[in-house]
XYZ file of N, CA and C in Angstrom:
291
model
N -7.939 1.098 13.611
C -7.701 2.436 14.194
C -8.443 3.560 13.585
N -9.748 3.362 13.325
C -10.505 4.434 12.685
C -10.233 4.606 11.239
N -9.410 3.780 10.585
C -9.251 3.992 9.127
C -8.079 4.986 8.739
N -7.543 5.576 9.702
C -6.435 6.570 9.375
C -5.071 5.805 9.414
N -4.215 6.153 8.514
C -2.852 5.618 8.526
C -2.180 6.008 9.883
N -1.350 5.143 10.442
C -0.699 5.424 11.692
C 0.320 6.583 11.431
N 0.430 7.565 12.441
C 1.436 8.487 12.349
C 1.064 9.717 11.578
N -0.171 9.841 11.076
C -0.570 11.016 10.317
C -1.841 11.674 10.929
N -1.800 12.821 11.253
C -2.992 13.544 11.738
C -4.002 13.749 10.683
N -5.258 13.881 10.987
C -6.315 14.106 9.949
C -5.913 15.403 9.213
N -6.014 15.341 7.880
C -5.715 16.462 7.102
C -4.301 16.441 6.548
N -3.490 15.551 6.985
C -2.093 15.515 6.541
C -2.121 14.917 5.112
N -1.177 15.421 4.291
C -1.046 14.930 2.924
C -1.005 13.377 2.877
N -1.768 12.785 2.037
C -1.728 11.380 1.832
C -2.721 10.619 2.708
N -3.465 11.301 3.593
C -4.408 10.532 4.483
C -5.760 10.405 3.829
N -5.982 10.982 2.583
C -7.211 10.856 1.910
C -8.279 11.815 2.373
N -7.910 12.648 3.325
C -8.913 13.601 3.858
C -8.386 15.055 3.500
N -9.292 15.992 3.191
C -8.933 17.346 2.924
C -8.397 18.005 4.213
N -7.536 18.959 4.062
C -7.085 19.714 5.279
C -8.231 20.408 5.981
N -8.112 20.591 7.279
C -9.214 21.328 7.945
C -9.376 22.735 7.377
N -10.558 23.257 7.562
C -10.863 24.612 7.066
C -9.830 25.583 7.619
N -9.401 26.480 6.725
C -8.458 27.554 7.170
C -6.998 27.100 7.241
N -6.739 25.784 6.984
C -5.439 25.236 7.053
C -5.094 24.673 5.679
N -5.026 25.518 4.605
C -4.731 25.017 3.300
C -3.353 24.508 3.205
N -3.208 23.287 2.582
C -1.856 22.780 2.483
C -1.191 23.269 1.266
N 0.105 23.196 1.201
C 0.887 23.756 0.046
C 1.522 22.589 -0.731
N 1.701 22.818 -1.946
C 2.394 21.849 -2.863
C 1.398 20.721 -3.328
N 1.909 19.962 -4.265
C 1.151 18.886 -4.812
C 0.983 17.775 -3.744
N -0.167 17.202 -3.716
C -0.441 16.042 -2.801
C -0.261 14.730 -3.573
N -0.361 14.738 -4.848
C -0.135 13.551 -5.602
C 0.538 13.975 -6.969
N 1.511 13.236 -7.397
C 2.150 13.499 -8.721
C 2.752 12.229 -9.211
N 2.397 11.865 -10.468
C 2.894 10.680 -11.091
C 4.419 10.747 -11.036
N 5.101 9.633 -10.613
C 6.554 9.600 -10.560
C 7.281 9.944 -11.941
N 6.570 9.571 -13.010
C 7.131 9.817 -14.335
C 7.049 11.286 -14.610
N 6.072 11.932 -14.130
C 5.982 13.454 -14.405
C 7.023 14.148 -13.484
N 7.128 13.701 -12.266
C 8.122 14.312 -11.335
C 9.441 14.252 -11.862
N 9.769 13.001 -12.504
C 11.151 12.799 -13.044
C 11.452 13.723 -14.172
N 10.495 14.287 -14.841
C 10.731 15.212 -15.963
C 10.918 16.641 -15.564
N 10.708 16.950 -14.213
C 10.814 18.289 -13.759
C 12.089 18.570 -13.050
N 12.634 19.800 -13.198
C 13.848 20.183 -12.526
C 13.416 20.633 -11.112
N 14.363 20.840 -10.248
C 14.108 21.183 -8.764
C 13.356 22.521 -8.700
N 13.692 23.398 -9.612
C 13.033 24.726 -9.549
C 11.536 24.556 -9.824
N 11.124 23.711 -10.765
C 9.727 23.474 -11.018
C 9.007 22.806 -9.822
N 9.647 21.874 -9.229
C 9.075 21.226 -8.125
C 8.932 22.161 -6.966
N 9.940 23.021 -6.754
C 9.844 24.020 -5.652
C 8.692 25.056 -5.944
N 8.607 25.465 -7.215
C 7.459 26.391 -7.555
C 6.107 25.799 -7.247
N 5.925 24.478 -7.561
C 4.697 23.839 -7.234
C 4.464 23.842 -5.733
N 5.486 23.742 -4.945
C 5.376 23.702 -3.545
C 4.943 25.002 -2.963
N 4.952 26.079 -3.679
C 4.549 27.379 -3.238
C 3.092 27.673 -3.461
N 2.451 26.705 -4.139
C 0.968 26.925 -4.451
C 0.109 26.101 -3.508
N -1.063 26.504 -3.365
C -2.114 25.770 -2.626
C -2.122 24.317 -3.300
N -2.395 23.271 -2.470
C -2.312 21.964 -3.024
C -3.248 21.709 -4.154
N -4.545 22.290 -4.103
C -5.476 22.061 -5.178
C -4.963 22.658 -6.513
N -4.314 23.793 -6.433
C -3.809 24.342 -7.742
C -2.575 23.592 -8.186
N -1.682 23.169 -7.316
C -0.521 22.429 -7.664
C -0.918 21.115 -8.295
N -1.901 20.404 -7.623
C -2.405 19.132 -8.194
C -3.046 19.299 -9.607
N -3.741 20.418 -9.697
C -4.367 20.717 -11.125
C -3.288 20.863 -12.165
N -2.104 21.596 -11.818
C -1.157 21.763 -12.846
C -0.475 20.452 -13.102
N -0.190 19.642 -12.040
C 0.468 18.313 -12.266
C -0.401 17.441 -13.123
N -1.732 17.542 -12.931
C -2.670 16.682 -13.617
C -2.700 17.057 -15.130
N -2.752 18.326 -15.391
C -2.749 18.845 -16.794
C -1.446 18.427 -17.469
N -0.326 18.557 -16.768
C 0.954 18.157 -17.366
C 0.942 16.623 -17.609
N 0.455 15.812 -16.756
C 0.412 14.445 -16.960
C -0.559 14.104 -18.215
N -1.647 14.823 -18.306
C -2.601 14.512 -19.423
C -1.966 14.941 -20.721
N -1.180 16.052 -20.726
C -0.535 16.464 -21.972
C 0.610 15.510 -22.411
N 1.121 14.792 -21.454
C 2.193 13.788 -21.738
C 3.397 14.354 -22.507
N 3.810 13.576 -23.432
C 5.070 13.933 -24.218
C 4.846 15.127 -25.158
N 3.630 15.608 -25.276
C 3.385 16.740 -26.091
C 4.143 17.950 -25.563
N 4.338 17.992 -24.331
C 5.048 19.102 -23.647
C 6.487 18.824 -23.763
N 7.181 19.676 -24.554
C 8.610 19.379 -24.731
C 9.455 19.800 -23.569
N 9.095 20.864 -22.850
C 9.817 21.323 -21.701
C 8.930 21.415 -20.546
N 8.717 20.343 -19.810
C 7.752 20.271 -18.692
C 8.155 21.266 -17.486
N 9.376 21.480 -17.261
C 9.667 22.465 -16.228
C 9.291 23.879 -16.559
N 9.402 24.249 -17.846
C 8.989 25.574 -18.300
C 7.497 25.640 -18.234
N 6.808 24.540 -18.572
C 5.327 24.492 -18.511
C 4.810 24.750 -17.077
N 5.521 24.093 -16.121
C 5.192 24.244 -14.679
C 5.342 25.678 -14.258
N 6.650 26.238 -14.601
C 6.842 27.631 -14.279
C 5.799 28.564 -14.871
N 5.425 28.380 -16.048
C 4.478 29.268 -16.662
C 3.119 29.141 -15.959
N 2.748 27.880 -15.664
C 1.424 27.642 -14.965
C 1.419 28.213 -13.607
N 2.555 28.080 -12.855
C 2.672 28.687 -11.585
C 2.595 30.213 -11.597
N 3.239 30.846 -12.496
C 3.082 32.270 -12.749
C 1.735 32.724 -12.996
N 1.032 32.022 -13.864
C -0.391 32.306 -14.202
C -1.221 32.266 -12.919
N -0.988 31.133 -12.031
C -1.714 31.007 -10.900
C -1.474 32.143 -9.946
N -0.208 32.571 -9.851
C 0.061 33.772 -8.971
C -0.644 34.991 -9.473
N -0.771 35.190 -10.799
C -1.434 36.428 -11.301
C -2.943 36.307 -10.895
N -3.437 35.138 -10.880
C -4.851 34.979 -10.516
C -5.071 35.064 -9.069
N -3.923 35.103 -8.269
C -4.078 35.179 -6.788
C -4.056 33.834 -6.093
N -3.650 32.740 -6.765
C -3.681 31.440 -6.142
C -2.522 31.229 -5.211
N -1.462 32.126 -5.219
C -0.332 31.969 -4.351
C 0.326 33.312 -4.237
N 1.066 33.499 -3.095
C 1.811 34.733 -2.993
C 2.928 34.871 -3.976
N 3.455 35.949 -4.343
C 4.604 36.069 -5.278
C 5.785 35.389 -4.716
N 6.700 34.925 -5.566
C 7.869 34.275 -4.990
C 8.663 35.232 -4.149
N 9.232 34.760 -3.129
C 10.029 35.626 -2.243
C 9.264 36.195 -1.075
N 8.072 35.717 -0.927
C 7.262 36.142 0.290
C 6.202 37.137 0.008
N 6.397 38.084 -0.857
C 5.294 38.989 -1.277
C 5.004 40.138 -0.303
N 5.323 39.984 0.885
C 4.935 41.127 1.826
C 6.191 42.102 1.927
N 5.929 43.368 1.857
C 6.952 44.385 2.135
C 7.467 44.935 0.924
């Protein structure tokens, strides 16, 4: 069937294709289950508020740092806040108004 997994439109997370132009996806598209298990719900939610490329980059850096990061949830929150300051995501709470 054209090489696409059934039930997923082109550009959907996990189909191996980037999202269509102008339709940036949000949150990480891939995260090591061991890394995810070390994060609290707030950190996972914060990653979900970023563009996927930025969220994936943070997850990858955390995975590479391994156990050297004593508080991975705090690491993620700091990285997300830094990304927001650079303009990679709207401020928490919507940002408009």
